[in-house]
XYZ file of C-alpha atoms in Angstrom:
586
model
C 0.000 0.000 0.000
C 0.873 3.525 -0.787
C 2.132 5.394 2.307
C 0.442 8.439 0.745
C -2.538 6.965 -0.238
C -5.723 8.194 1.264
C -8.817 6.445 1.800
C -11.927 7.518 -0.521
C -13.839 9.898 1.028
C -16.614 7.901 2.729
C -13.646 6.188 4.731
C -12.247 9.486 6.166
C -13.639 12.634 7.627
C -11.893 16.346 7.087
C -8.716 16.920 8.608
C -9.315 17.640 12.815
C -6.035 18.871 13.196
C -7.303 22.448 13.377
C -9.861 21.578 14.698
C -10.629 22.797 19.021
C -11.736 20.275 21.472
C -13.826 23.522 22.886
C -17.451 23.246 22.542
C -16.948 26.974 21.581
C -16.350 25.926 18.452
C -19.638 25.448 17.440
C -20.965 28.764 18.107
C -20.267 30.460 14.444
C -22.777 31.306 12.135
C -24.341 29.011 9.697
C -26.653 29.817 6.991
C -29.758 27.423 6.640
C -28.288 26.152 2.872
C -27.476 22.455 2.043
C -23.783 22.583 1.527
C -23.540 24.752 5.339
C -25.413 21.858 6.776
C -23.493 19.526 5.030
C -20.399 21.235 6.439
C -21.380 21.320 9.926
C -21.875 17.598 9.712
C -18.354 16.745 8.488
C -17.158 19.187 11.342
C -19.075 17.445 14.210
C -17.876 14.506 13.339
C -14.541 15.322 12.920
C -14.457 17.055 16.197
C -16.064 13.908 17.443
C -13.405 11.935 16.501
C -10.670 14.136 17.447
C -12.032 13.322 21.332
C -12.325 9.597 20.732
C -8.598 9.437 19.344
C -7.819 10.495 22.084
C -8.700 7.341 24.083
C -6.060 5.609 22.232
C -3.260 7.918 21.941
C -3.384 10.337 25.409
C -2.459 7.794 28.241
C -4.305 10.020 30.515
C -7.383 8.990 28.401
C -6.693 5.452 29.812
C -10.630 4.349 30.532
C -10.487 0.817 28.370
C -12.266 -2.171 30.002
C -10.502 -4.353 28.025
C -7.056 -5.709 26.541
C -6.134 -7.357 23.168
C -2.627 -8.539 23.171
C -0.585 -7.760 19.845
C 2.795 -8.894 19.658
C 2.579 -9.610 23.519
C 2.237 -5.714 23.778
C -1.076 -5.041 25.725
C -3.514 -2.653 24.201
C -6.405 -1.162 25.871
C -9.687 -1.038 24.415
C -13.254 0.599 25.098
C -15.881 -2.735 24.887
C -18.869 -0.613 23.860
C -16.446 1.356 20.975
C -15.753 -1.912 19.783
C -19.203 -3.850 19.879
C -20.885 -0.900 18.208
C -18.866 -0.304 15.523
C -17.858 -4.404 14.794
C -20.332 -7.527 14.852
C -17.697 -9.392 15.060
C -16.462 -7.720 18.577
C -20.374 -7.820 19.773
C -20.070 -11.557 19.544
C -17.403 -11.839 21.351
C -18.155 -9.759 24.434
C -20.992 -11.296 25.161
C -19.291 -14.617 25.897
C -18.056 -14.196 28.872
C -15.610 -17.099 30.058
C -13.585 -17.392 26.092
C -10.500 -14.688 27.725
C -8.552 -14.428 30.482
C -8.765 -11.766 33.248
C -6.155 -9.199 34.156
C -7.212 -6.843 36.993
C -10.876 -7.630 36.235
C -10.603 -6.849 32.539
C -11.350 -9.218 30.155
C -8.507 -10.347 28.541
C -7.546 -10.992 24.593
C -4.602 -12.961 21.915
C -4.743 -11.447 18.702
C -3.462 -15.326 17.561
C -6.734 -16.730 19.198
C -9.087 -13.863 16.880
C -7.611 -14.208 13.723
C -6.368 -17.591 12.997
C -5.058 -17.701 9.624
C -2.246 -14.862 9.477
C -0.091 -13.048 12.148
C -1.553 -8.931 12.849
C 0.788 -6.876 13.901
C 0.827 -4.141 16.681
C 1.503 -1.691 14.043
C -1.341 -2.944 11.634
C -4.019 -3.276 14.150
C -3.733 0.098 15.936
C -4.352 1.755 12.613
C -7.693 -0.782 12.172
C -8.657 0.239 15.531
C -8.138 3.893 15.201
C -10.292 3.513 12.243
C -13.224 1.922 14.360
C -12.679 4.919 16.581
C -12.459 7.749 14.574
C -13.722 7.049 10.580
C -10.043 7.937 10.046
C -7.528 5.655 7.987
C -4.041 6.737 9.177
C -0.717 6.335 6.803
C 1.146 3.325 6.732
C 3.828 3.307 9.218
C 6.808 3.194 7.295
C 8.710 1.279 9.505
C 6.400 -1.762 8.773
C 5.635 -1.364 5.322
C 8.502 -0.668 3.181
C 12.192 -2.347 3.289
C 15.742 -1.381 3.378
C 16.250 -1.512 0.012
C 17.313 2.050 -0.806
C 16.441 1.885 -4.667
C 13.123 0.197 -3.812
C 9.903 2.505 -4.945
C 7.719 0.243 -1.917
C 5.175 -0.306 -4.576
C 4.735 -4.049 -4.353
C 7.888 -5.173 -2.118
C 7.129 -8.185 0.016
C 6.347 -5.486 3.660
C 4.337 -3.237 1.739
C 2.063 -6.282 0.573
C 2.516 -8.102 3.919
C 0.838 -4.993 5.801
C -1.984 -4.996 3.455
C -2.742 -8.585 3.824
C -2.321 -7.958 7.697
C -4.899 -5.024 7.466
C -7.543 -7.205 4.826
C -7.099 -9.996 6.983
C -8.280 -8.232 10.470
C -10.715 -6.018 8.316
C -12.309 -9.283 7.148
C -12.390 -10.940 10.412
C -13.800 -8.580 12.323
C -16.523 -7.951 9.739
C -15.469 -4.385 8.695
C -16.566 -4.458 4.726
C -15.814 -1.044 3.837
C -12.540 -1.529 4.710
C -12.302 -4.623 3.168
C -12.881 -3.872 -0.030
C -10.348 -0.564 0.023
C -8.039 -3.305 1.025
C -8.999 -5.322 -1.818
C -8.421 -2.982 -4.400
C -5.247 -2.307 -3.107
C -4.145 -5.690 -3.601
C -5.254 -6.223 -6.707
C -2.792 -3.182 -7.643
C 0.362 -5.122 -5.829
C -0.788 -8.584 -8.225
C 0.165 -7.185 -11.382
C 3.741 -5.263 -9.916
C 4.722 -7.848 -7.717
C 7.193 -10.789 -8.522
C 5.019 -13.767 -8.334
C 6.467 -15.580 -5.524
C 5.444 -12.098 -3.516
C 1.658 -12.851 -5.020
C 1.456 -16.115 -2.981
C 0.310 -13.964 0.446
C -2.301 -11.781 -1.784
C -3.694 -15.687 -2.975
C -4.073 -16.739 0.703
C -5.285 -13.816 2.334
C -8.142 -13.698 -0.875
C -8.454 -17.458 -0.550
C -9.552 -16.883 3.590
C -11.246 -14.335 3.044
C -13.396 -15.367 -0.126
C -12.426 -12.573 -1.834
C -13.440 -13.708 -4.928
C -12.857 -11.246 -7.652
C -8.807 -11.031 -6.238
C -8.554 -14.742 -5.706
C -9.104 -15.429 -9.326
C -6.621 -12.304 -10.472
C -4.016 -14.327 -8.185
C -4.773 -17.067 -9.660
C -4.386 -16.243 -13.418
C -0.800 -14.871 -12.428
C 0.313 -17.779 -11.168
C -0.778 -19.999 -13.372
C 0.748 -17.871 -16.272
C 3.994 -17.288 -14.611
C 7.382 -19.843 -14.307
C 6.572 -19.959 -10.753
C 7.715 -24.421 -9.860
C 4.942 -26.869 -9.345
C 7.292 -27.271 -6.120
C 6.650 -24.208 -4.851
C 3.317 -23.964 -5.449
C 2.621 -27.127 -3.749
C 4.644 -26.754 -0.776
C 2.712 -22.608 -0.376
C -1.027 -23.077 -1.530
C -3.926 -24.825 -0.677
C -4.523 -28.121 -2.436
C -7.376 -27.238 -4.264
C -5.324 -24.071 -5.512
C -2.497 -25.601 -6.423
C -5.298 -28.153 -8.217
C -6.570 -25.316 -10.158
C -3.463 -23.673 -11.489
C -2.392 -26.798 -12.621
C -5.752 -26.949 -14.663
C -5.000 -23.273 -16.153
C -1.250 -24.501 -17.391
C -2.547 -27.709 -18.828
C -5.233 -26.289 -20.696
C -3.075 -23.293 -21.957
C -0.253 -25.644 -22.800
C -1.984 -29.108 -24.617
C 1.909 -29.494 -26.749
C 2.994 -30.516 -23.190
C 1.440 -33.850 -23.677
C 3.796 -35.675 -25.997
C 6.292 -37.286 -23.706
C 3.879 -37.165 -20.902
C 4.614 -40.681 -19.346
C 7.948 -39.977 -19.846
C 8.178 -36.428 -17.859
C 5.734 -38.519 -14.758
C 8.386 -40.985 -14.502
C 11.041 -38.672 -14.130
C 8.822 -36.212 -11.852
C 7.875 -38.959 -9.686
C 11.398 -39.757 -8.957
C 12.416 -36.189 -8.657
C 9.618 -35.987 -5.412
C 11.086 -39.339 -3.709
C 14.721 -37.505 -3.744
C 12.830 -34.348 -2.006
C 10.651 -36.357 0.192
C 14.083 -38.507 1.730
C 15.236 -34.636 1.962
C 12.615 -33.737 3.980
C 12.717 -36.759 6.070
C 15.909 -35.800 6.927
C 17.956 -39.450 5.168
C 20.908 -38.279 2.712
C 21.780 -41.453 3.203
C 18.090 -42.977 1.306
C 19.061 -39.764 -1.396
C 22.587 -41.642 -2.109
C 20.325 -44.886 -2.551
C 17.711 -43.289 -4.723
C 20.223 -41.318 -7.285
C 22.115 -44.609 -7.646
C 18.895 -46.776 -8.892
C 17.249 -43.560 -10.468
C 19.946 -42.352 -12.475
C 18.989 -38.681 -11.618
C 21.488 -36.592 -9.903
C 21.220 -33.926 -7.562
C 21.277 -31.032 -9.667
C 18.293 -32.654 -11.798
C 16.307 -32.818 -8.905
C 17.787 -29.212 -7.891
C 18.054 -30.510 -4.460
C 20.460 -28.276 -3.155
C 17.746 -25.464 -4.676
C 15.001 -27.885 -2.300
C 16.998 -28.022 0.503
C 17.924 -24.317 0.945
C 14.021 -23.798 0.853
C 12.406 -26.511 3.041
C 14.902 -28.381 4.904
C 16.851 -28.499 8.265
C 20.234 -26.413 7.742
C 21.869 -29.720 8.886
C 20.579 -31.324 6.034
C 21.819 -28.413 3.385
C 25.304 -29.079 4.575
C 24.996 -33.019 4.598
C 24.120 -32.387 0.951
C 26.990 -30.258 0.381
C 29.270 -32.373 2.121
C 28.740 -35.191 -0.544
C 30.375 -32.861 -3.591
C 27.983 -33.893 -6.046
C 26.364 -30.583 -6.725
C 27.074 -27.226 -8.714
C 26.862 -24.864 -5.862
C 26.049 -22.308 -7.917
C 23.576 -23.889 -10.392
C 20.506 -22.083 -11.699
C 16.881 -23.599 -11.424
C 14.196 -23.323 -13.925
C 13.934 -19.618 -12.875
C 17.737 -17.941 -12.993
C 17.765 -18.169 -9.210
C 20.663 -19.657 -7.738
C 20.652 -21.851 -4.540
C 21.887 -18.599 -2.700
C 19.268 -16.856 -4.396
C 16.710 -19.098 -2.509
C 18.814 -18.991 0.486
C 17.972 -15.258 1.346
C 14.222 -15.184 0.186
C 14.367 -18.550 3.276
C 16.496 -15.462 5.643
C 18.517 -18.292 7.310
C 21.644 -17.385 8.375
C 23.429 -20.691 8.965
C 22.133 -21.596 5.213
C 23.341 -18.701 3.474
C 26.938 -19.136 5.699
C 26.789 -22.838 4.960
C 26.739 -21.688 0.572
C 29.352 -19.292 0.853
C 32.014 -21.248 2.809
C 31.323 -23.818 0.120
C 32.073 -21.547 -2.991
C 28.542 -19.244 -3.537
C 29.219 -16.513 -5.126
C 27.340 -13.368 -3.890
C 27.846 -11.878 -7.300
C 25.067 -13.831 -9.150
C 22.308 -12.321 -10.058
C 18.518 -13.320 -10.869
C 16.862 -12.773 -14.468
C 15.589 -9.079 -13.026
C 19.063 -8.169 -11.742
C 18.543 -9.279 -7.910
C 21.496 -10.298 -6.236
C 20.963 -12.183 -2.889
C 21.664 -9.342 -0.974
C 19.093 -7.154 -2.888
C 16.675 -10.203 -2.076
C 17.174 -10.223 1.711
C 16.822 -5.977 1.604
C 13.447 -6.277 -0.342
C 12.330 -8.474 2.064
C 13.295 -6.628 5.143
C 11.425 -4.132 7.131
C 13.723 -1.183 8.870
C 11.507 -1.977 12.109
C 13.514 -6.183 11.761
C 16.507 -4.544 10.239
C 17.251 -1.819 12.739
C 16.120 -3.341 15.709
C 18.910 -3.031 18.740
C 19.757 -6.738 20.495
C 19.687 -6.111 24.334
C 22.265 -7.743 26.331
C 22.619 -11.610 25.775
C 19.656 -11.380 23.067
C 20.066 -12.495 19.994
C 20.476 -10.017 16.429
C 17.437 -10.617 14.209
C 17.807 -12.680 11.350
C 16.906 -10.595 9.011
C 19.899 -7.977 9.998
C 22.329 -11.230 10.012
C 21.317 -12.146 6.582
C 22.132 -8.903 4.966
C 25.111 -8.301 7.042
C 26.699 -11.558 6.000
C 26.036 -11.020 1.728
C 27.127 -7.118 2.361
C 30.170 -8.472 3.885
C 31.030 -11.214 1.223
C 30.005 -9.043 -1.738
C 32.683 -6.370 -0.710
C 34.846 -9.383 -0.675
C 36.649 -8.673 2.709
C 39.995 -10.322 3.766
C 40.260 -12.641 7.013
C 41.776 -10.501 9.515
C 45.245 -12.587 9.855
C 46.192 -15.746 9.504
C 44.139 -18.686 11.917
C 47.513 -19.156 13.796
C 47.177 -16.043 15.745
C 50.330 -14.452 16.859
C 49.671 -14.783 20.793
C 52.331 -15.631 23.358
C 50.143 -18.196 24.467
C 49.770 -19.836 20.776
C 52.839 -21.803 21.274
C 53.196 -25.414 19.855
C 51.519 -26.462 23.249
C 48.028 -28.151 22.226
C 46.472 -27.530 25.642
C 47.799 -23.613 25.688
C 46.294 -23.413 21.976
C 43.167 -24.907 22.835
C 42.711 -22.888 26.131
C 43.699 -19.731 24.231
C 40.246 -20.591 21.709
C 38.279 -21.892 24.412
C 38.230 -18.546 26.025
C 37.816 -16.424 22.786
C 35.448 -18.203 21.635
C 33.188 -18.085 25.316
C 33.929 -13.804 25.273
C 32.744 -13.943 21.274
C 29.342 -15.476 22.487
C 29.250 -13.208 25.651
C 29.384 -10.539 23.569
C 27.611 -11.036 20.447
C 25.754 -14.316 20.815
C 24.012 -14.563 17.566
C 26.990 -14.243 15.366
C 29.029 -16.631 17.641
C 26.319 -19.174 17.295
C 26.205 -18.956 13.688
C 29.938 -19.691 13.483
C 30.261 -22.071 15.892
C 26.991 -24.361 14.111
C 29.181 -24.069 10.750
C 31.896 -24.980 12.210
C 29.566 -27.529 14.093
C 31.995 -27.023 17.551
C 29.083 -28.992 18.874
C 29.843 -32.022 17.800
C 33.332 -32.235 19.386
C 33.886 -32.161 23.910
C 35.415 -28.763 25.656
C 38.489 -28.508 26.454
C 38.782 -28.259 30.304
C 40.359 -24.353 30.896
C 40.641 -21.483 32.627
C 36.823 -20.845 31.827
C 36.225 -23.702 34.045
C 38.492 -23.027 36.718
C 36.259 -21.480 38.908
C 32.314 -21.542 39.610
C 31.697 -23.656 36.616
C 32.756 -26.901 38.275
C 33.939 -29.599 36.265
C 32.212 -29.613 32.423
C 33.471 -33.341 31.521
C 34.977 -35.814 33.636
C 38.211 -37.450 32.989
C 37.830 -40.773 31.064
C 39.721 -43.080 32.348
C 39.821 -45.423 29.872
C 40.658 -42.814 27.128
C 44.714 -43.822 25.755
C 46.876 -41.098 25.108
C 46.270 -41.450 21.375
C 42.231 -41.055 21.907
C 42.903 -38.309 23.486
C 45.191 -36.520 21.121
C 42.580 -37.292 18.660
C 40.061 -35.717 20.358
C 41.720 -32.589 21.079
C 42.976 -32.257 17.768
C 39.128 -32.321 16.609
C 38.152 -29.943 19.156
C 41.129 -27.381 18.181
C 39.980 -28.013 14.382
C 36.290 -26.911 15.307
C 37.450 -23.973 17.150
C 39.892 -22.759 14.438
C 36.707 -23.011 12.123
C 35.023 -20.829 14.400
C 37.364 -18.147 14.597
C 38.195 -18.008 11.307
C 34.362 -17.245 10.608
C 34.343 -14.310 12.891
C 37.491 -12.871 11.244
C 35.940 -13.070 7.859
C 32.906 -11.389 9.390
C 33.677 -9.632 12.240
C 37.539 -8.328 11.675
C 37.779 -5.470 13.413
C 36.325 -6.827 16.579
C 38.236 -9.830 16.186
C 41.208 -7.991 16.512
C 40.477 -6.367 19.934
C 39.427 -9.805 21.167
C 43.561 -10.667 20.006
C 44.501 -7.668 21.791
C 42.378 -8.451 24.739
C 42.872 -12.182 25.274
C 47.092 -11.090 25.221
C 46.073 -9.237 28.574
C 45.829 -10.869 32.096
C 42.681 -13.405 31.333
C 41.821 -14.298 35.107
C 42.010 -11.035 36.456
C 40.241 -9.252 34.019
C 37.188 -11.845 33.969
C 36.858 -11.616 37.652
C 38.120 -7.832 37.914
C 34.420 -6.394 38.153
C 33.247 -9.177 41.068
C 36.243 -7.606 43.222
C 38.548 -10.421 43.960
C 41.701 -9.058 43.019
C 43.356 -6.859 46.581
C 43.031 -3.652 46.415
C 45.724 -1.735 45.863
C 47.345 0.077 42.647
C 47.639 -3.074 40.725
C 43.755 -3.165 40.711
C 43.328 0.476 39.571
C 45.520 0.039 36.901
C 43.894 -3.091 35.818
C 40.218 -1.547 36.277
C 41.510 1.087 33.885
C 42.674 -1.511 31.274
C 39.883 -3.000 31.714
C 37.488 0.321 30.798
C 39.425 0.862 28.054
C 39.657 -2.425 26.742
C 35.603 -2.390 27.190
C 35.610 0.819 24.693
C 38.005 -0.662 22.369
C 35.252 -3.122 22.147
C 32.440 -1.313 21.163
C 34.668 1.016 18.829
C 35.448 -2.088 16.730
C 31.162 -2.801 16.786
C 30.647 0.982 15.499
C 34.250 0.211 13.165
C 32.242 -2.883 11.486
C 29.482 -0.906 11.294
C 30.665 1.474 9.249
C 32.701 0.532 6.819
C 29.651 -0.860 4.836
C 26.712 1.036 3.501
C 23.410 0.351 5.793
C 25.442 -2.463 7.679
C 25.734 -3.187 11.250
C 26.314 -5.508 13.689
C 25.117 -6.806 16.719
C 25.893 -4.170 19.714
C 25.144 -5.335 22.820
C 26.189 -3.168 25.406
C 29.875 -3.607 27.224
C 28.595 -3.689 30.469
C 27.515 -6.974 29.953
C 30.972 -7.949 30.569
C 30.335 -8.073 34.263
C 28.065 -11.020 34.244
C 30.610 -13.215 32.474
C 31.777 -14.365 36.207
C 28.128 -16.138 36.760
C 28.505 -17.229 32.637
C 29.024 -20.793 32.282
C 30.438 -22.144 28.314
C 28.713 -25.276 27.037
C 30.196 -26.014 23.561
C-alpha cells in the first residue's frame, strides 16, 4: 500500500487537526443552505473523533475495560467502541468465560481472533483507530517498506505483507468497507509484484473469499514460471489443483512425452521427500537406482528452501552438486537462500564456494533479495544484552560483507604468546575467545560455531572452568593417550573453524578480542566481582579494563561502518560483568 494513499472519502472525515476540542467551536454562524449543513456535519464529526482518538493515543485517556494482546504488547480497548462499531467484537463480548482476566478486565490474543495470518501491533492500531475515529491513518513506514534504498515500496514483500495484515483483520472482524479498500489495493500489488510475492495476496483472498482477487491471483500464477514445487509446498490443495488446470489447458503441446516427464517427476519428489525426512543417506540410494542426480532434482535449490540447515550441509558435504547452479527460474541456490532469511544456510553456501555476485533474471542479487524483504523496524532493531540479532539484519550483514569481498583478519595461527606449539595452551587460548565472542555477540558466535559444528566435538577443560563452573566433563579413564590426542585435535579443528568465521565477518572486533585475550585473562574476567586486593595493581587493571571495554564497542561501530546500511550486533559492554556467573557449554 501507498504510504500516501488516502482512503476515498466515505472512509475518512476532514482533517481535525485544526480543529478545538472547545465546545466553543460550534458557536459560528451558519446559513440554513445544504452545503452549510453539510459542512457542519463533516465538522461534528470530525471534532467527534478528534475526542475519541484520544482514548487511544493520550495515556491520561486510559478508561479501556478491556485488553487485546498484539505482539505480547497489551492494548487497551473501550468494549462498547468496539461492539458498536464491529459484529464481530459484539459476539465476542458477550461470551463471557472465552478470555482471560487481568485486573478484572477481560482479557484478549490477537493469535486466538484471527487464525489464519499473524496482525501486527503496528497494523491493528491503525484498524482500531479507524473503528474509533472514521479515520484511515498512513502506513507506518517502519512496517511497510524495506531497506532496500532503490526500492519505490510499490509491491515489495512489507508493503504487501501490511496490506494482507490489514484485509485480513478487516475481514475478520466484519469491517466491509474496509475490506474492499483493502482489496483494491491488492489487486494493484498482483500485477507489480514478482510472483512468488503474489502467494500472500492468494491466501489472504483465498480466507477471506475474496473472490474477484482470488481469481486475479490465480491467473498470475498460473501464467507465470513460478515451480509446481513451490506452489505445492505454499497453496492450498485445491489451488495448487486449479493452477495446474490453467497450465494444462493453456499448454496441450505438453502432452507428448507425458509418461515420460511422470516418470522422471515422480522420482524427482522421492529424492525431495528422503530430503525432507531428513535421510541423505536414502538420497545416495535413490540417485544410484534412479539415475537422476542432484542437480536434476535441484536438491540443493530444495533443501535451501524446506529443509533443516543440517541437512543443506549433509548435501553439500557429498560434492555432487554445482553450488552455484541455476533452477528453472535464474535463481541460484543462494538466491533461494535469502528469500528462506537463514543465516546458517546462506553461511553454509558461501564457505562452500557461492558466489554473492550472481544475479537473478531481473538483476537481484541475494543481498538485494534479503533488503526487499526486510522491514527497517527487523533490520534496525537493537539486540539487548545476551539477546540475539534478528535474522533478518544477520542475513544482509553476511552477503554485504562477502560481496565487498573482505579479507580474514590474519592468519588462523594467531600471533599470541600463548599460541605456542603447546596443544592444551592453543586450545585454552580458543576456548576462552570463543566463550567472550558469544558473551558478547551471541548470535553471530552461534552462527559460526553451528558451521563450524563445535558442537559435535567435547570442551576442552580451561581457565573458563576453573572457577564456579565446576567440572564440564569428567576425565575418562579409559581414554589412551592417542584417543585423546585425537580428540583434542578435533576440538582445536572446530574452534579454528570458528574463529576463522568471525574474522571473515567480524575483523575489526576480532582484533580487539587478540589484543584483549594477550592481557591478564583471570584477572580481568573476575576484575568487576572484586577479587583481586586492592591496591594500585587493581586500579591500573580496572583502567585496562574500561578501556579495553571501549576498544570493544569502537570495533562494533568500526564494522558498522565501513559498509553502507550495515551493522552488527551491539550489545552493550557492560555486559561484561556477568561473564563471572557465565558458564560455556560447547
Amino acid at each position: 500500500m501507498t504510504n500516501s494513499t488516502e482512503p476515498s472519502s466515505f472512509l475518512s472525515f476532514a482533517s481535525s487537526s485544526h480543529i478545538s476540542n472547545d465546545s466553543s467551536s460550534f458557536n459560528m454562524s451558519v446559513s440554513s443552505g445544504p452545503e452549510s449543513v453539510a459542512s457542519l456535519e463533516v465538522f461534528r464529526l470530525s471534532w467527534l473523533g478528534c475526542n475519541l482518538e484520544q482514548l487511544l493515543d493520550d495515556p491520561t485517556f486510559d478508561y479501556s475495560d478491556a485488553e487485546v494482546v498484539v505482539e505480547d504488547i497489551s492494548v487497551g480497548v473501550h468494549r462498547c467502541i468496539l461492539a458498536a462499531r464491529s459484529r464481530f467484537f459484539h459476539d465476542l463480548f458477550l461470551q463471557k468465560n472465552t478470555s482471560s482476566q487481568k485486573e478484572g478486565k477481560p482479557r484478549y490474543r490477537m493469535t486466538d481472533l484471527v487464525p489464519y495470518y499473524k496482525v501486527g501491533y503496528e497494523a491493528f492500531m491503525i484498524f482500531l483507530s479507524y473503528l474509533y475515529t472514521g479515520k484511515l491513518k498512513s502506513s507506518p513506514l517502519e512496517v511497510s517498506t524495506c531497506v532496500d534504498a532503490v526500492c519505490a515500496h510499490d509491491a515489495c514483500r512489507p508493503a504487501i505483507n501490511f496490506v494482507v495484515e490489514l484485509t485480513y483483520a478487516s475481514a475478520i472482524f466484519k469491517i466491509t468497507e474496509l475490506v474492499s479498500l483493502f482489496q483494491r489495493h491488492l489487486l494493484n500489488f498482483v500485477e507489480k509484484a514478482f510472483v512468488e510475492d503474489v502467494i500472500p495476496i492468494l491466501l489472504v483472498s483465498f480466507h477471506c473469499q475474496l473472490d474477484q482477487l482470488l481469481t486475479h491471483c490465480i491467473n498470475r500464477v498460473a501464467q507465470s514460471d513460478l515451480d509446481s514445487i513451490s506452489i505445492e509446498k505454499d497453496l492450498p490443495f485445491a489451488i495448487t489443483e486449479t493452477i495446474n488446470s490453467l497450465r494444462f489447458k493453456s499448454q496441450p503441446e505438453k502432452t507428448n512425452g507425458m509418461v515420460t516427464d511422470l516418470l522422471f517427476e515422480k522420482r524427482i519428489k522421492r529424492i525431495h521427500k528422503a530430503l525432507d525426512s531428513d535421510d541423505v543417506e536414502l538420497v545416495k540410494l535413490l540417485l544410484s537406482e534412479s539415475g537422476a542426480t542432484l542437480d536434476d532434482a535441484n536438491a540443493l535449490h530444495y533443501a535451501a528452501a524446506y529443509c533443516e540447515p543440517k541437512v543443506l550441509s549433509e548435501v553439500l558435504d557429498l560434492g555432487l552438486t554445482d553450488i552455484n547452479l541455476r533452477n528453472s527460474r535464474g535463481y541460484t541456490v543462494l538466491h533461494v537462500a535469502a528469500m528462506r532469511k537463514e543465516p546458517s544456510v546462506i553461511v553454509s553456501l558461501l564457505t562452500k564456494g557461492a558466489s554473492a555476485l550472481e544475479t537473478t533474471s531481473n538483476g537481484q542479487s541475494a543481498v538485494t533479495i534479503c533488503r526487499r524483504l526486510t522491514r527497517p523496524k527487523d533490520y534496525d532493531a537493537k539486540a539487548k544484552h545476551g539477546q540475539e540479532t534478528k535474522k533478518d539484519r544477520l542475513c544482509i550483514d553476511i552477503l554485504e560483507r562477502e560481496m565487498r569481498r573482505i579479507p580474514l583478519a590474519g592468519d588462523l595461527s594467531i600471533s599470541s604468546p600463548v599460541m605456542a606449539d603447546d596443544l592444551p595452551a592453543r586450545l585454552l587460548y580458543l576456548e576462552n575467545r570463543v566463550a567472550f565472542a558469544r558473551l558478547l555477540f551471541p548470535s553471530e558466535a552461534k552462527l559460526a560455531m553451528d558451521i563450524a559444528q563445535t558442537d559435535t566435538t567435547f570442551e576442552f577443560i580451561g581457565l573458563s572452568a576453573s572457577k564456579s563452573c565446576g567440572n564440564i566433563r569428567e576425565v575418562d579413564l579409559n581414554e589412551t593417550p592417542t584417543m585423546r590426542q585425537k580428540r583434542l585435535c578435533l576440538r582445536l579443528e572446530a574452534l579454528c573453524k570458528t574463529v576463522e568465521m568471525g574474522r571473515h565477518y567480524f575483523p575489526h572486533c576480532s582484533q580487539v578480542l587478540d589484543k584483549f585475550l594477550e592481557e591478564d585473562l583471570p584477572g580481568l574476567f573476575y576484575l568487576e566481582e572484586g577479587d583481586l586486593e586492592e591496591g594500585g595493581d587493581q586500579r591500573s587493571k580496572r583502567a585496562l579494563f574500561t578501556e579495553l571495554k571501549e576498544d570493544v564497542q569502537k570495533a562494533f561501530n568500526k564494522d558498522k561502518a565501513e559498509i553502507s546500511r550495515s551493522g552488527l550486533s551491539s550489545s552493550s559492554s557492560s555486559s561484561l560483568k556477568g561473564y563471572v556467573n557465565y558458564k560455556v557449554s560447547f
